[in-house]
Tab-separated table of C-alpha atoms in Angstrom:
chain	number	residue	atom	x	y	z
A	12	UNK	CA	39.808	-170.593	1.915
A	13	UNK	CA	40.242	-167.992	-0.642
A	14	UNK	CA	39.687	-164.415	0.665
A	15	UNK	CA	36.114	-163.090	-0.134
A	16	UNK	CA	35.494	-160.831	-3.018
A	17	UNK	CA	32.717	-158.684	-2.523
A	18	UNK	CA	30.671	-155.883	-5.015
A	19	UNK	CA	28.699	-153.454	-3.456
A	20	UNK	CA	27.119	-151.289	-6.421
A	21	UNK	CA	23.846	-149.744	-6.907
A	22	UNK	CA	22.560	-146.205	-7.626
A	23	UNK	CA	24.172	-142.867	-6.785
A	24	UNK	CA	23.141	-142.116	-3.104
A	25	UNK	CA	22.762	-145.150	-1.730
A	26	UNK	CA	25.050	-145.651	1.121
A	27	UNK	CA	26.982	-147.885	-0.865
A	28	UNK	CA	30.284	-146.043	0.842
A	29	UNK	CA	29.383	-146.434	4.608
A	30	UNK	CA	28.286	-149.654	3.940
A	31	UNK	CA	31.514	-151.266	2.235
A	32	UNK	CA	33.729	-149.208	5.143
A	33	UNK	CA	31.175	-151.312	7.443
A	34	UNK	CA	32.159	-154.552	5.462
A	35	UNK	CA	35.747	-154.135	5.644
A	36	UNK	CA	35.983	-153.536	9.277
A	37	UNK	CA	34.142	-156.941	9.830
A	38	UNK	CA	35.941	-158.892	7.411
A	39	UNK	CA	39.189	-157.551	7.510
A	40	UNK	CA	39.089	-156.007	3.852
A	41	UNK	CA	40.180	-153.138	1.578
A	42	UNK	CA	38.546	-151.051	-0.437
A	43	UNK	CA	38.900	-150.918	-4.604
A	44	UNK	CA	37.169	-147.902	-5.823
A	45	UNK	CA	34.658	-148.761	-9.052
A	46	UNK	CA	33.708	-144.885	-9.544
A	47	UNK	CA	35.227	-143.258	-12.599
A	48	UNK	CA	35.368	-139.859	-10.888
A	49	UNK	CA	36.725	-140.759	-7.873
A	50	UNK	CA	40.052	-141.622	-10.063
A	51	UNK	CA	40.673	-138.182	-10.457
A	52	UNK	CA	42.779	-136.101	-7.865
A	53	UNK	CA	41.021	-132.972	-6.431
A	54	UNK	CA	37.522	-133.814	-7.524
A	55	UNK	CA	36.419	-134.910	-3.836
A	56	UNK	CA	33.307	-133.014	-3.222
A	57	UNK	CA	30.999	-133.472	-6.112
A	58	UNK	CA	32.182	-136.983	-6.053
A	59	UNK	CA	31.297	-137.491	-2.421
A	60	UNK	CA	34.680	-138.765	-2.021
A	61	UNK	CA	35.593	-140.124	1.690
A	62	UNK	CA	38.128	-138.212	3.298
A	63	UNK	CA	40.823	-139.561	4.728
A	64	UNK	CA	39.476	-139.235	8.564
A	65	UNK	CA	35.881	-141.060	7.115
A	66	UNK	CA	38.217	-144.010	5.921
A	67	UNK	CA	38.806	-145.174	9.044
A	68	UNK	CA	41.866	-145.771	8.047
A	69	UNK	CA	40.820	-148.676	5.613
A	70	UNK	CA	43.467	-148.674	2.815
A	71	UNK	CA	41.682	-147.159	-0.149
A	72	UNK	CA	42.503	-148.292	-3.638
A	73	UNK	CA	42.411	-146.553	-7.150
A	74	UNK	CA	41.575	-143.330	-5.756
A	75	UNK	CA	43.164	-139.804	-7.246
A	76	UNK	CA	45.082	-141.756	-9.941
A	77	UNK	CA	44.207	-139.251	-12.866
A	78	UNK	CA	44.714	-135.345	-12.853
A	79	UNK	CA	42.138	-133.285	-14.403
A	80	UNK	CA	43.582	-133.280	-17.791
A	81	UNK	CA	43.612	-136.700	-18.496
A	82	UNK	CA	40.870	-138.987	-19.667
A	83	UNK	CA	40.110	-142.272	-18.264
A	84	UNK	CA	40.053	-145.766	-19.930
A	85	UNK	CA	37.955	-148.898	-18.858
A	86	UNK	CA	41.156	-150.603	-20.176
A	87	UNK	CA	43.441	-148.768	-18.008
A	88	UNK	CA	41.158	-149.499	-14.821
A	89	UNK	CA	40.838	-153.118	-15.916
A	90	UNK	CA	44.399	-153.583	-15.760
A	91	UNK	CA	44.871	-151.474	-12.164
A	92	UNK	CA	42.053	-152.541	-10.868
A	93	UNK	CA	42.350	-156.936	-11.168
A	94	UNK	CA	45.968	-155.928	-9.908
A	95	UNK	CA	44.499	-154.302	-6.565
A	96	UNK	CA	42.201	-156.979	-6.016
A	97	UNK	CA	44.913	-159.778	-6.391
A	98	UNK	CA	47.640	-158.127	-4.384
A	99	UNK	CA	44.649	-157.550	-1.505
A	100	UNK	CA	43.336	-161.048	-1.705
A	101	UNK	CA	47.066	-162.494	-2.057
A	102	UNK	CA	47.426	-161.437	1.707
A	103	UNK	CA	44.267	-162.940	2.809
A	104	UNK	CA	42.192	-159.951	3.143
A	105	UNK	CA	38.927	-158.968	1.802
A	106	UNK	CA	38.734	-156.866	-1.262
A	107	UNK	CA	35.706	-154.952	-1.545
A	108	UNK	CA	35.090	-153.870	-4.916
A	109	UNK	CA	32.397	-150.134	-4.079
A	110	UNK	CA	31.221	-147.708	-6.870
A	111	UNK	CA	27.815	-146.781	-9.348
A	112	UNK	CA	30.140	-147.239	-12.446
A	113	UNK	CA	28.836	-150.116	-13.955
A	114	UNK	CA	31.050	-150.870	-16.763
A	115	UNK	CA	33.894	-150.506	-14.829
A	116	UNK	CA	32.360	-153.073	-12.319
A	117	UNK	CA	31.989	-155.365	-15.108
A	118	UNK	CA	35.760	-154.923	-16.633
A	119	UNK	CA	37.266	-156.192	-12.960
A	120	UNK	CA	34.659	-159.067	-12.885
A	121	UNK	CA	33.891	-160.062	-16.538
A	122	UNK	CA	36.273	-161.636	-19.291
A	123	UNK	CA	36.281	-158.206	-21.253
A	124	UNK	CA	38.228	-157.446	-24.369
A	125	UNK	CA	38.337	-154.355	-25.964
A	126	UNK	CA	38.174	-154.131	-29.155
A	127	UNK	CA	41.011	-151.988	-31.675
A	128	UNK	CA	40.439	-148.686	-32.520
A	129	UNK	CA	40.479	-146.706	-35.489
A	130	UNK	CA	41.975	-143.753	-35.404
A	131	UNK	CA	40.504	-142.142	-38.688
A	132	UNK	CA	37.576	-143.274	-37.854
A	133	UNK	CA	37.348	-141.880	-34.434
A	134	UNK	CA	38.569	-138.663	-36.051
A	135	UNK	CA	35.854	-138.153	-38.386
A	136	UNK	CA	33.266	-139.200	-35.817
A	137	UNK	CA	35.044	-136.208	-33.456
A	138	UNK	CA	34.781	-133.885	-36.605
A	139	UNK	CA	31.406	-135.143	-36.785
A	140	UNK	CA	30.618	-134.496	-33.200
A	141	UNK	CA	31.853	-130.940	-33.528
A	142	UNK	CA	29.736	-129.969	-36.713
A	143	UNK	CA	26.679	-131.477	-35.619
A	144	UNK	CA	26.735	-131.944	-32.087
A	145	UNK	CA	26.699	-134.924	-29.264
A	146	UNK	CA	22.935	-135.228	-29.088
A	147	UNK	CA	23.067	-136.029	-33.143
A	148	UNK	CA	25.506	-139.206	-32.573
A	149	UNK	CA	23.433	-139.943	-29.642
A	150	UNK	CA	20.423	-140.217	-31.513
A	151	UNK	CA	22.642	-142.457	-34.066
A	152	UNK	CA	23.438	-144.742	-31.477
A	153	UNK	CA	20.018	-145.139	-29.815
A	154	UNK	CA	19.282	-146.269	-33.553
A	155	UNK	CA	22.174	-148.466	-34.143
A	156	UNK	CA	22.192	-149.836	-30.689
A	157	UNK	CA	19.469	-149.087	-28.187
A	158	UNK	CA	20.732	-151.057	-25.102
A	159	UNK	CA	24.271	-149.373	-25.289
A	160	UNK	CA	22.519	-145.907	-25.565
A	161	UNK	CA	20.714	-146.684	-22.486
A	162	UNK	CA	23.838	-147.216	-20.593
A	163	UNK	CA	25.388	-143.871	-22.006
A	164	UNK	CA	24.877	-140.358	-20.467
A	165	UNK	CA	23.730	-138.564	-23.517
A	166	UNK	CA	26.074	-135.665	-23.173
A	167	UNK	CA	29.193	-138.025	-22.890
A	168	UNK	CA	30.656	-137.346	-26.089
A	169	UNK	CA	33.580	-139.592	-25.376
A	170	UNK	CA	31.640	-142.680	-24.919
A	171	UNK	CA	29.313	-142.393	-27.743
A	172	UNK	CA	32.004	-141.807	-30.387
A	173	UNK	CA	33.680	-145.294	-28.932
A	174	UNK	CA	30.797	-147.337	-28.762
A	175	UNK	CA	29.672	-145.705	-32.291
A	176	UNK	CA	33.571	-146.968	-33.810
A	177	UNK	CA	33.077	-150.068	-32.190
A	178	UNK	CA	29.611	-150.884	-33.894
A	179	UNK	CA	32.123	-149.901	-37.396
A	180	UNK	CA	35.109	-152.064	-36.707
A	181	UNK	CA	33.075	-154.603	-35.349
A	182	UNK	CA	30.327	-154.397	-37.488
A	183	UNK	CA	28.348	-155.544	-34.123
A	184	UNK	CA	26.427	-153.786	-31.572
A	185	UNK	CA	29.065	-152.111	-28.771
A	186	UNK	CA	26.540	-153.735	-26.271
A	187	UNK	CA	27.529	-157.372	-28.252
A	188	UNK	CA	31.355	-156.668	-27.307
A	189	UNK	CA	30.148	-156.629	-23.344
A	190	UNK	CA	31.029	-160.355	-22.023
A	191	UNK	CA	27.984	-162.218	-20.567
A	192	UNK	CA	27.187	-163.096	-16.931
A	193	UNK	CA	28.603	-166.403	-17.588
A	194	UNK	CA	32.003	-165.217	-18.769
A	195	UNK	CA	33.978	-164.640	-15.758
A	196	UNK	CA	37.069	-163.846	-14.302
A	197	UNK	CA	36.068	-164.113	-11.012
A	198	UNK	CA	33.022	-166.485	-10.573
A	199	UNK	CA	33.626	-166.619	-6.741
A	200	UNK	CA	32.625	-163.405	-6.545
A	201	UNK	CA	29.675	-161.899	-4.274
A	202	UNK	CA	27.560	-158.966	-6.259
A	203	UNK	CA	25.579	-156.898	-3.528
A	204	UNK	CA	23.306	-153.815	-4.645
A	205	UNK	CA	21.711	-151.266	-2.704
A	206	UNK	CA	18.294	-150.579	-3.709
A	207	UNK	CA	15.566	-147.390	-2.198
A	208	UNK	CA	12.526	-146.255	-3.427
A	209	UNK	CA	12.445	-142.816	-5.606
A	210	UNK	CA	10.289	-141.607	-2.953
A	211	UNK	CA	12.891	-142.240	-0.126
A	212	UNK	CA	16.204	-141.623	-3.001
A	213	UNK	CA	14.944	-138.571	-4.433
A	214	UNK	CA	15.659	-135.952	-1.133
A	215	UNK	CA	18.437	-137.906	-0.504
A	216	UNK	CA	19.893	-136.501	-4.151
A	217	UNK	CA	18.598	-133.080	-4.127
A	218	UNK	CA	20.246	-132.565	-0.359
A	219	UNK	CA	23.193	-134.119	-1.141
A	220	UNK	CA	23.882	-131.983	-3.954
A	221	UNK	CA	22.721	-128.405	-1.938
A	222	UNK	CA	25.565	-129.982	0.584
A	223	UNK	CA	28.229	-129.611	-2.688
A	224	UNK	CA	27.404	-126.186	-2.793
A	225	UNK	CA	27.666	-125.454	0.818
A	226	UNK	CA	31.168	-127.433	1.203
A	227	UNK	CA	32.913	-125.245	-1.462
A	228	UNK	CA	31.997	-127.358	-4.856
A	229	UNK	CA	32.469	-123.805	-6.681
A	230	UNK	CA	35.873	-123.198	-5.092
A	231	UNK	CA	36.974	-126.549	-6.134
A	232	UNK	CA	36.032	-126.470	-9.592
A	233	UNK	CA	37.509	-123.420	-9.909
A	234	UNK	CA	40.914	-125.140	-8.756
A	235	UNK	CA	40.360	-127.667	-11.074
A	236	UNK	CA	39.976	-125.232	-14.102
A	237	UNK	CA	43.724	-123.856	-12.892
A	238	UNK	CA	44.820	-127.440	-12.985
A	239	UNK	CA	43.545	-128.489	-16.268
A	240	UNK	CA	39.873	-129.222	-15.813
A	241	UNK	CA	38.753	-127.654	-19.516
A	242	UNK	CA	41.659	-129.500	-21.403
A	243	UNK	CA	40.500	-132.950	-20.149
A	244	UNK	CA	37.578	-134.347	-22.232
A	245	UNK	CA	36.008	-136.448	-19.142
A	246	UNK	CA	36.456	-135.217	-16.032
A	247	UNK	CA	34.906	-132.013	-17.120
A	248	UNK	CA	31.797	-133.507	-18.070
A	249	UNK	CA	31.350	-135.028	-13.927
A	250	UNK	CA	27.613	-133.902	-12.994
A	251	UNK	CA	27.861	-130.666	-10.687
A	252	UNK	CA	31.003	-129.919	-12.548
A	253	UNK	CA	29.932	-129.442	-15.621
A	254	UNK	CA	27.074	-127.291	-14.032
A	255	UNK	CA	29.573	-125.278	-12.118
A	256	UNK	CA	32.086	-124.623	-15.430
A	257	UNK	CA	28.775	-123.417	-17.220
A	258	UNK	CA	27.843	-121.054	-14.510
A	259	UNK	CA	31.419	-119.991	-14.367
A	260	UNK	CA	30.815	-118.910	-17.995
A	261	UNK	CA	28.065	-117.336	-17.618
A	262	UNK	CA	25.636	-119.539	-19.542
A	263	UNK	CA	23.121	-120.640	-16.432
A	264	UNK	CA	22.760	-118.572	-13.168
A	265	UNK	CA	23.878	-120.443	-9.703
A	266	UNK	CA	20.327	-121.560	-8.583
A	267	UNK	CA	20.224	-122.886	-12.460
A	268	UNK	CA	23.615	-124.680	-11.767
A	269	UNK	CA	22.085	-126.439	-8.916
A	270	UNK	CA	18.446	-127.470	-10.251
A	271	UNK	CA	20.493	-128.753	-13.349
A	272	UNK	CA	22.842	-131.183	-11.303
A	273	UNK	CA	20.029	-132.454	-9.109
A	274	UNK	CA	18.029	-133.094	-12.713
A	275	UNK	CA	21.505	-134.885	-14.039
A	276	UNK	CA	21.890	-136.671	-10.996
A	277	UNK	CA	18.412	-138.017	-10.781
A	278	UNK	CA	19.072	-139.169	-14.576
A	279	UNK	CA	22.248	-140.697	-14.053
A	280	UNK	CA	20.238	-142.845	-11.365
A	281	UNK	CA	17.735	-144.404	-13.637
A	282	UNK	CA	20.336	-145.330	-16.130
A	283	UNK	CA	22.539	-147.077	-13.346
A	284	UNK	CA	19.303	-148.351	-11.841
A	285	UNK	CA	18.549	-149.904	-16.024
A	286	UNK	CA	22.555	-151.274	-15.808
A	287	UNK	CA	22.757	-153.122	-12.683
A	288	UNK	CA	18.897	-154.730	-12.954
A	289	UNK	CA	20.074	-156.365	-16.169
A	290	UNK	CA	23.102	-158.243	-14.066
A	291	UNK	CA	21.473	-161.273	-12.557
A	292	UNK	CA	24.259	-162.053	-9.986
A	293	UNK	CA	23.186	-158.690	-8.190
A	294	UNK	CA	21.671	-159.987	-4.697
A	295	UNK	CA	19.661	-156.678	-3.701
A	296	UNK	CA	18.931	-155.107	-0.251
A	297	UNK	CA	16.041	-153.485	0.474
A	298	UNK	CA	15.697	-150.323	2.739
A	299	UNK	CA	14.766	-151.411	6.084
A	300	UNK	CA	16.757	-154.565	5.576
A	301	UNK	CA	20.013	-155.026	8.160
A	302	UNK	CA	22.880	-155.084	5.945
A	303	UNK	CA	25.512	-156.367	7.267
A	304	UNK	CA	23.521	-158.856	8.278
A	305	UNK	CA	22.278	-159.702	4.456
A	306	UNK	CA	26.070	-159.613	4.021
A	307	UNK	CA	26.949	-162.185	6.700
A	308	UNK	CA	24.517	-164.767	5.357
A	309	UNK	CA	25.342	-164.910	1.652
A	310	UNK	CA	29.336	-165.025	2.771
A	311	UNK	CA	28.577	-168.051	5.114
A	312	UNK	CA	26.077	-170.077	2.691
């Protein structure tokens, strides 16, 4: 029997961690990280990275890959990522694919191919970016292509410049160069999401982010600035980061800083909630619902 293949995704906040650490215990598994900020050394607490001691001594995979200064492709993680999960399943473990970073989900599981880029292009849309500002190419996209705006944190310059120069080569929406549910590279696999009520998720976010501030996400962003953090176009831009560099240069006061990354986080929720309910492989669990137990029955039918 091939060795089971297992995504746990869902919303910021969710327990989506604990749960896949409980999953691999049972089931003899490792654990691929699907979290684009997790890739990046040093950025542990405003990531809610596991430390080594919370592993349990589960190998952890694609974790602190990137330093500060670099920027992350889907590309890149594609290629790392189907690698991890071959060489785990190849020894008859489970791999247990965890993270809120949809696309990235989607690169390990889908037939994606990127398309070419065009480097004048992408420099005038930078030179655009800088004139006029991110939220004036965001507003482009939502025009050009709604669905891929939706997916797209509007401050993430980065992303909107690609999926604008896609639409250009292409002459398609970026959202049209994301593979269908039916195009897969690994059909056997099982897609869990964790699902809570706003009423239940919401003090879950804003005490998880006070906790940032109270295990020394200040100090560590200010070690990340001496390692590169500003020269890096992504990892700068992490929610409670980018809060933190701002109040570092004086544009917001701390209790601003804070407010502002609960605000971004609660954001960055609905527009993972608005990615993962459009995927219907996703087999949800409800709060109250036992899930290992959930687990255990879709593995065995």
């Amino acid at each position: 029997m091939t060795a089971p293949l297992i995504v746990i995704c869902g919303p910021t906040a969710t327990g989506k961690s604990d749960l896949a650490l409980e999953v691999a215990e049972k089931y003899n598994g490792e654990i691929v990280n699907a979290d684009s900020m997790q890739l990046y050394k040093g950025m542990d607490i405003g990531t809610a990275k596991l430390t080594i001691a919370e592993r349990k001594g589960i190998p952890h995979h694609l974790l602190d890959i990137l330093t500060v200064d670099q920027d992350a492709s889907v590309a890149q993680y594609q290629r790392l990522a189907r690698a991890a999960v071959d060489e785990i399943r190849s020894r008859g473990k489970a791999a247990i694919i965890v993270g809120g970073t949809g696309l990235y989900i989607k690169s390990i599981i889908d037939e994606m191919n990127f398309p070419e880029t065009d480097p004048e292009l992408r420099k005038s849309l930078e030179e655009e970016a800088e004139l006029l500002g991110t939220a004036a190419l965001y507003s482009r996209l939502q025009l050009q292509d709604p669905e891929a705006a939706g997916a797209i944190e509007p401050a993430n310059t980065r992303r909107i410049i690609r999926a604008l120069e896609v639409i250009a080569v292409t002459g398609q929406p970026y959202s049209a160069n994301l593979p269908s549910d039916t195009s897969l590279k690994y059909p056997e696999a099982i897609h869990i999401g964790l699902a809570m009520e706003r009423s239940s998720l919401s003090p879950r976010i804003q005490a998880r982010v006070h906790r940032m501030w109270e295990s020394g996400l200040v100090a560590e962003v200010e070690q990340l600035i001496s390692q590169g953090l500003l020269q890096g176009s992504t990892a700068q831009r992490a929610i409670g980061y980018a809060q933190v560099v701002a109040m570092q240069k004086g544009e917001i006061s701390e209790a601003q800083a804070i407010e502002e990354t609960i605000v971004a986080t609660r954001q960055y929720v609905r527009r993972q909630e608005t990615w993962f309910k459009r995927d219907a492989r996703i087999q949800w669990i409800g709060e109250g619902q036992p899930r290992l137990a959930f687990i255990d029955e879709r593995l065995n039918s």
